[in-house]
Tab-separated table of C-alpha atoms in Angstrom:
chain	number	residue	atom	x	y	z
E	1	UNK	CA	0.000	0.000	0.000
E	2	UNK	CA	1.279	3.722	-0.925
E	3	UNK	CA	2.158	6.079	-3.522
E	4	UNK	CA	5.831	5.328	-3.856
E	5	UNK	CA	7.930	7.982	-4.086
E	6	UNK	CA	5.959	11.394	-3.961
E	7	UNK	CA	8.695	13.521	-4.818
E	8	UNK	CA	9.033	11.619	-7.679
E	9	UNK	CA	7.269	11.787	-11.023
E	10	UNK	CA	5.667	8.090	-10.842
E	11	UNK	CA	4.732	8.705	-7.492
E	12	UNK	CA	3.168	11.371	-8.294
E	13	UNK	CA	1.031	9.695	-11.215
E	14	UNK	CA	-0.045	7.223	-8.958
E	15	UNK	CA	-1.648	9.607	-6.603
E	16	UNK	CA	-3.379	11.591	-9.473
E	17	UNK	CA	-4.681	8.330	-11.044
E	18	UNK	CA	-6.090	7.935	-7.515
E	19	UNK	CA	-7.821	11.016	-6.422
E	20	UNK	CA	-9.292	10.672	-10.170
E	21	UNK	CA	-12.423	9.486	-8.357
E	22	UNK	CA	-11.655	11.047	-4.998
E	23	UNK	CA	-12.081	14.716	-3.470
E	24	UNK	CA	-9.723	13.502	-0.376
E	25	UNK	CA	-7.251	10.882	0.712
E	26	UNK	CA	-9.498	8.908	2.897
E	27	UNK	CA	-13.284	10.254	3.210
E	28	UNK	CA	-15.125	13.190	2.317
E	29	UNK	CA	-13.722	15.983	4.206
E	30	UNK	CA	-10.220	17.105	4.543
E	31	UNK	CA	-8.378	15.218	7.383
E	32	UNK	CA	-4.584	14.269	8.758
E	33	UNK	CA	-4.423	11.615	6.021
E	34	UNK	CA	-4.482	14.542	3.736
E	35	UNK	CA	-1.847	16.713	5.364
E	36	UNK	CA	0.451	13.399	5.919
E	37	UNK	CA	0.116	13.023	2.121
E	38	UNK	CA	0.655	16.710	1.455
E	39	UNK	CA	3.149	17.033	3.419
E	40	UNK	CA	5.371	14.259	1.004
E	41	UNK	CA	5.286	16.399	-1.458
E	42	UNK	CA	8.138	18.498	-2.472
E	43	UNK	CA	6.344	21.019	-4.926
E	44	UNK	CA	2.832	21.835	-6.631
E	45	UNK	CA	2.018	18.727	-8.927
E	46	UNK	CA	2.814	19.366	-13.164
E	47	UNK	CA	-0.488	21.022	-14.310
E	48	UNK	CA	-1.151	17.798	-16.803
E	49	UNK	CA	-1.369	16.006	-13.081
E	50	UNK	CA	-4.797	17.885	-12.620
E	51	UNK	CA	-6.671	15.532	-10.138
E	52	UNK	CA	-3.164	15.567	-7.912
E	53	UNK	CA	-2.834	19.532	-8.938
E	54	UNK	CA	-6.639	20.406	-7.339
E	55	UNK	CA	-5.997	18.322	-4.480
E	56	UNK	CA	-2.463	20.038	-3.674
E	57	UNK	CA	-4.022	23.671	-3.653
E	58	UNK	CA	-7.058	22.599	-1.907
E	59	UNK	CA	-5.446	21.067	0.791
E	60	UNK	CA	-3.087	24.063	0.759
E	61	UNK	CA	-5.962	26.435	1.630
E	62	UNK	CA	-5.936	24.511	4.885
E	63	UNK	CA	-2.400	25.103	5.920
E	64	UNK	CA	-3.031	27.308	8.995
E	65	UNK	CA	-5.800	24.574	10.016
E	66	UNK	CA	-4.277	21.383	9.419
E	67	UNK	CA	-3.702	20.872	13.287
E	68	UNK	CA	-7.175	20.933	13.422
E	69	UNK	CA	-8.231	18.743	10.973
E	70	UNK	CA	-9.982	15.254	11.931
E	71	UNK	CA	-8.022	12.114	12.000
E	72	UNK	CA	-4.717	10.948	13.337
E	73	UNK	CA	-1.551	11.179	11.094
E	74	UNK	CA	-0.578	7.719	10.143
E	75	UNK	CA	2.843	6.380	8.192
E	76	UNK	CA	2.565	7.928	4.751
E	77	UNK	CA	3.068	3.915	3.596
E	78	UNK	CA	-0.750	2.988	5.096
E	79	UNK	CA	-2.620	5.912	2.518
E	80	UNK	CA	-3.287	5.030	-0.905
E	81	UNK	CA	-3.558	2.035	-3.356
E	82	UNK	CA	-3.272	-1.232	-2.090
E	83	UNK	CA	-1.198	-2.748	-4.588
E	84	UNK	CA	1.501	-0.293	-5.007
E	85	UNK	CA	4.529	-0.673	-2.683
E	86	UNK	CA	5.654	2.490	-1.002
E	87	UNK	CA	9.558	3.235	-0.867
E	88	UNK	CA	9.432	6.256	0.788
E	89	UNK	CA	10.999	4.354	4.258
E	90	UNK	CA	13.403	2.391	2.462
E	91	UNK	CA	14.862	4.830	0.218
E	92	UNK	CA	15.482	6.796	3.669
E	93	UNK	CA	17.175	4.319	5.706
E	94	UNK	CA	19.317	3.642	2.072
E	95	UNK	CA	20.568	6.956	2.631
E	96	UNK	CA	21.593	6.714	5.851
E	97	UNK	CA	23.309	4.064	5.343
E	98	UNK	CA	25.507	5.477	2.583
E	99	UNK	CA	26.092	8.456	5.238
E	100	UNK	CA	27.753	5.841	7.819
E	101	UNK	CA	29.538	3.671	5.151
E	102	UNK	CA	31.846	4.980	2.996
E	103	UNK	CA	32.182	2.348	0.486
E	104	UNK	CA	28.686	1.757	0.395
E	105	UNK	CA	28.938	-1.007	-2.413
E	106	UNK	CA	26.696	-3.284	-0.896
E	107	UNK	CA	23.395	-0.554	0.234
E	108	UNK	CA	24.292	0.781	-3.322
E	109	UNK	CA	23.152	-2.500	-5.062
E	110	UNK	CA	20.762	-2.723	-2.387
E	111	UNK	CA	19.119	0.624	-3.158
E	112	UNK	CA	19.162	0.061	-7.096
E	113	UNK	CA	17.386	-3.080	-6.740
E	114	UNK	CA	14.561	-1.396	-4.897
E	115	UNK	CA	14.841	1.149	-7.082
E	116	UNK	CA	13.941	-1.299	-9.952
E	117	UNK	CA	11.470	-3.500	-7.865
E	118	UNK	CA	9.915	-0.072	-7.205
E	119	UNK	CA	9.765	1.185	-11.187
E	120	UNK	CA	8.588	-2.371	-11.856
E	121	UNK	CA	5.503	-2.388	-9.329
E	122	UNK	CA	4.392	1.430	-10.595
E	123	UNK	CA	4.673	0.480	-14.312
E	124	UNK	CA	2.294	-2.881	-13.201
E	125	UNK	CA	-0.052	-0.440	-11.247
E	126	UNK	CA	-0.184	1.902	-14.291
E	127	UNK	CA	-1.054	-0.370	-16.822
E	128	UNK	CA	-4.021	-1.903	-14.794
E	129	UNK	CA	-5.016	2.106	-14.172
E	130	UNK	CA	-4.957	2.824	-18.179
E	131	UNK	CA	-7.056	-0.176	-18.630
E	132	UNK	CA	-10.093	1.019	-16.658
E	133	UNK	CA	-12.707	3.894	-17.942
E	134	UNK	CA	-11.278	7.233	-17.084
E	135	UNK	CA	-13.558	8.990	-14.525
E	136	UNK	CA	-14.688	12.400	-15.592
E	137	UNK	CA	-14.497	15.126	-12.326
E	138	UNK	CA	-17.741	17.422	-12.689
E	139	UNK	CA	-19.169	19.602	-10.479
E	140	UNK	CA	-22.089	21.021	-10.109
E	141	UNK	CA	-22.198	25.232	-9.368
E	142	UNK	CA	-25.694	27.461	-8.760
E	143	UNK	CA	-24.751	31.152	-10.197
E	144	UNK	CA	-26.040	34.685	-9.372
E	145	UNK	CA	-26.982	36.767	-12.516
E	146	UNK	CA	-27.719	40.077	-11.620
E	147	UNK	CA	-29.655	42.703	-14.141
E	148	UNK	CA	-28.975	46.309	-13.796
E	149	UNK	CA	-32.174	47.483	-12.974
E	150	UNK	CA	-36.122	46.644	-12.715
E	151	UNK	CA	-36.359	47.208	-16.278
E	152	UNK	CA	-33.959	44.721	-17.635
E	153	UNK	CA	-35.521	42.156	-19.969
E	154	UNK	CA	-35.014	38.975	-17.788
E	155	UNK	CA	-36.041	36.491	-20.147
E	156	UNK	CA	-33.417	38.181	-22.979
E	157	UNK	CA	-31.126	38.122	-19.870
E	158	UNK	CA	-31.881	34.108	-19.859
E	159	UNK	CA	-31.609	33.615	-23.254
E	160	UNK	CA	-27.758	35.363	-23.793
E	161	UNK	CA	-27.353	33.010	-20.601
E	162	UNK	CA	-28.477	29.828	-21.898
E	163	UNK	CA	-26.866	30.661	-25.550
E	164	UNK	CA	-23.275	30.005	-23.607
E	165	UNK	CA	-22.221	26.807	-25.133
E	166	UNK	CA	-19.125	25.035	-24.620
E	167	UNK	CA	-18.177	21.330	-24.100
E	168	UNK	CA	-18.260	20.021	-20.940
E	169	UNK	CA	-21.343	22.316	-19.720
E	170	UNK	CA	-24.506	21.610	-19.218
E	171	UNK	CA	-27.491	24.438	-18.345
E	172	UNK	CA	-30.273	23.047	-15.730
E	173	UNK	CA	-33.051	24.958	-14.001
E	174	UNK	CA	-33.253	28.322	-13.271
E	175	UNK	CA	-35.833	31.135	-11.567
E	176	UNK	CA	-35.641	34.715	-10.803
E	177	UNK	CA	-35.498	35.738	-7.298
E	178	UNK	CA	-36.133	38.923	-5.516
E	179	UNK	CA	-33.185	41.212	-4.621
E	180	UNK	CA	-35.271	44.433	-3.825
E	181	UNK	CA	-36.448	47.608	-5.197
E	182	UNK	CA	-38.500	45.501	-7.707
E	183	UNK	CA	-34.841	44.246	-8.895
E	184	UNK	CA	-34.801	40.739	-9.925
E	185	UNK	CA	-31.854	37.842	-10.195
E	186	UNK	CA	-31.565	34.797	-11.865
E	187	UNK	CA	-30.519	32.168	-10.531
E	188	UNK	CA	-29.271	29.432	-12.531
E	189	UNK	CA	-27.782	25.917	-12.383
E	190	UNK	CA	-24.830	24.287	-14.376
E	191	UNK	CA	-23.169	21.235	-14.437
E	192	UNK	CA	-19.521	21.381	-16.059
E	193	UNK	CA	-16.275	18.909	-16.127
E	194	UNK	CA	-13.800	20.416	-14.146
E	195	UNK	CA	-10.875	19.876	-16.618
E	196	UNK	CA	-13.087	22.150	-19.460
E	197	UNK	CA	-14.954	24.725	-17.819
E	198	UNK	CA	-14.303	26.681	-14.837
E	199	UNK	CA	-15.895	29.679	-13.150
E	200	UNK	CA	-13.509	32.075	-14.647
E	201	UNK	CA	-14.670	31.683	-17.906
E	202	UNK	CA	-18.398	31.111	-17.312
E	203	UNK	CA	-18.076	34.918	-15.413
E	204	UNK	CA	-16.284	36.175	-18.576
E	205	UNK	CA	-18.424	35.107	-21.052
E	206	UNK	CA	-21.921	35.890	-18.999
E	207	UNK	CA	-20.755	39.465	-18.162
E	208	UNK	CA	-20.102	39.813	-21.604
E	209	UNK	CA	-23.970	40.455	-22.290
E	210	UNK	CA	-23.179	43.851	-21.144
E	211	UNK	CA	-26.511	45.038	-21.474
E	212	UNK	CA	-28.097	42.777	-19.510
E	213	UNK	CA	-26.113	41.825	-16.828
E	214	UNK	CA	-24.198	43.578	-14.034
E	215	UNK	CA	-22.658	40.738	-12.627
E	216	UNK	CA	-22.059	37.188	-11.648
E	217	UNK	CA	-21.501	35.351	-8.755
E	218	UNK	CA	-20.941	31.696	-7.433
E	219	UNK	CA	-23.954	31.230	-5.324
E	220	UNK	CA	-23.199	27.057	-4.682
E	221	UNK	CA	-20.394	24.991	-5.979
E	222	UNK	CA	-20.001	21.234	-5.287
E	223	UNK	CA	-18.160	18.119	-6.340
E	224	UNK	CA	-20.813	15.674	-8.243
């Protein structure tokens, strides 16, 4: 059980090929298992890595919390897949072996045929991975469309809305609720892959209707 080597590039493949289906590393909610994993990591995952890469900055967010977080911090060796062999410990004590003996000849063939055994296992994990249906990460957000004023045609609003069209998003219900002064929203649901569409350019593109709309904001956002 483990990721192998985190700091390494096939270590970190394995642990984007296994949040691929998962928000955390054990659970629903961010807990010690995450920080222990986290905390393996030597820099921000490769942006092609983008299961591992929203994972990293989520948990990130959590930095000045993560004492508070649920869960006891286990041996980075018990998170993860099951049949991938973690390293991590080995490589370690490896090292400090070189450190006390000079020569070394011996840990050195040592280390290279973990090394190998390692390379071997990850390969073996990642073609089982590449056989199975990649799982698509979607989420579902509720936005905030706001008009400029009580006279704003909210069904032309709607339509400009609804004429957005890109792939990965999908438009759902919507209604128009009260903000005051006779001013009406809408409010409208999506449901986009995260790897295609993200807020940023669903904002750009809706307050492009400039006539229309004044703004928009994320009123609900959640994992699917």
């Amino acid at each position: 059980m483990g990721f192998g080597d985190l700091k390494s590039a096939a270590g970190l493949r394995v642990l984007n090929d296994f949040l691929a289906d998962k928000s955390y590393i054990e659970g629903y909610v961010p807990s010690q298992a995450d920080i222990a994993v986290f905390e393996a990591i030597a820099a921000p995952p490769p942006a092609d890595l983008y299961h591992a890469l929203r994972w990293y900055n989520h948990i990130k967010s959590y930095e000045k919390q993560k004492a508070s977080l649920p869960g006891v911090k286990k041996a980075l060796a018990k998170y993860g897949p099951a049949d991938v062999e973690d390293t991590t410990d080995a490589a370690t004590d490896s090292k400090n072996d070189d450190d006390i003996d000079l020569f070394g000849s011996d840990d050195e063939e040592e280390s290279e045929e973990a090394k190998k055994l390692r390379e071997e296992r990850l390969a073996q994990y990642e073609s089982k991975k590449s056989k199975k249906p990649a799982v698509i990460a979607k989420s579902s957000i509720l936005l905030d469309v706001k008009p400029w004023d009580d006279e704003t045609d909210m069904a032309k609003l709607e339509e400009c809305v609804r004429s957005i069209q890109a792939d990965g998003l999908v438009w759902g219900s919507s209604k128009l609720v009260p903000v005051g002064y006779g001013i009406k929203k809408l409010q409208i649901q999506c449901v986009v892959e995260d790897d295609k569409v993200g807020t940023d350019m669903l904002e750009e593109r809706i307050t492009a209707f400039e006539d229309y709309v004044q703004s928009m904001d994320v009123a609900a956002f959640n994992k699917i």
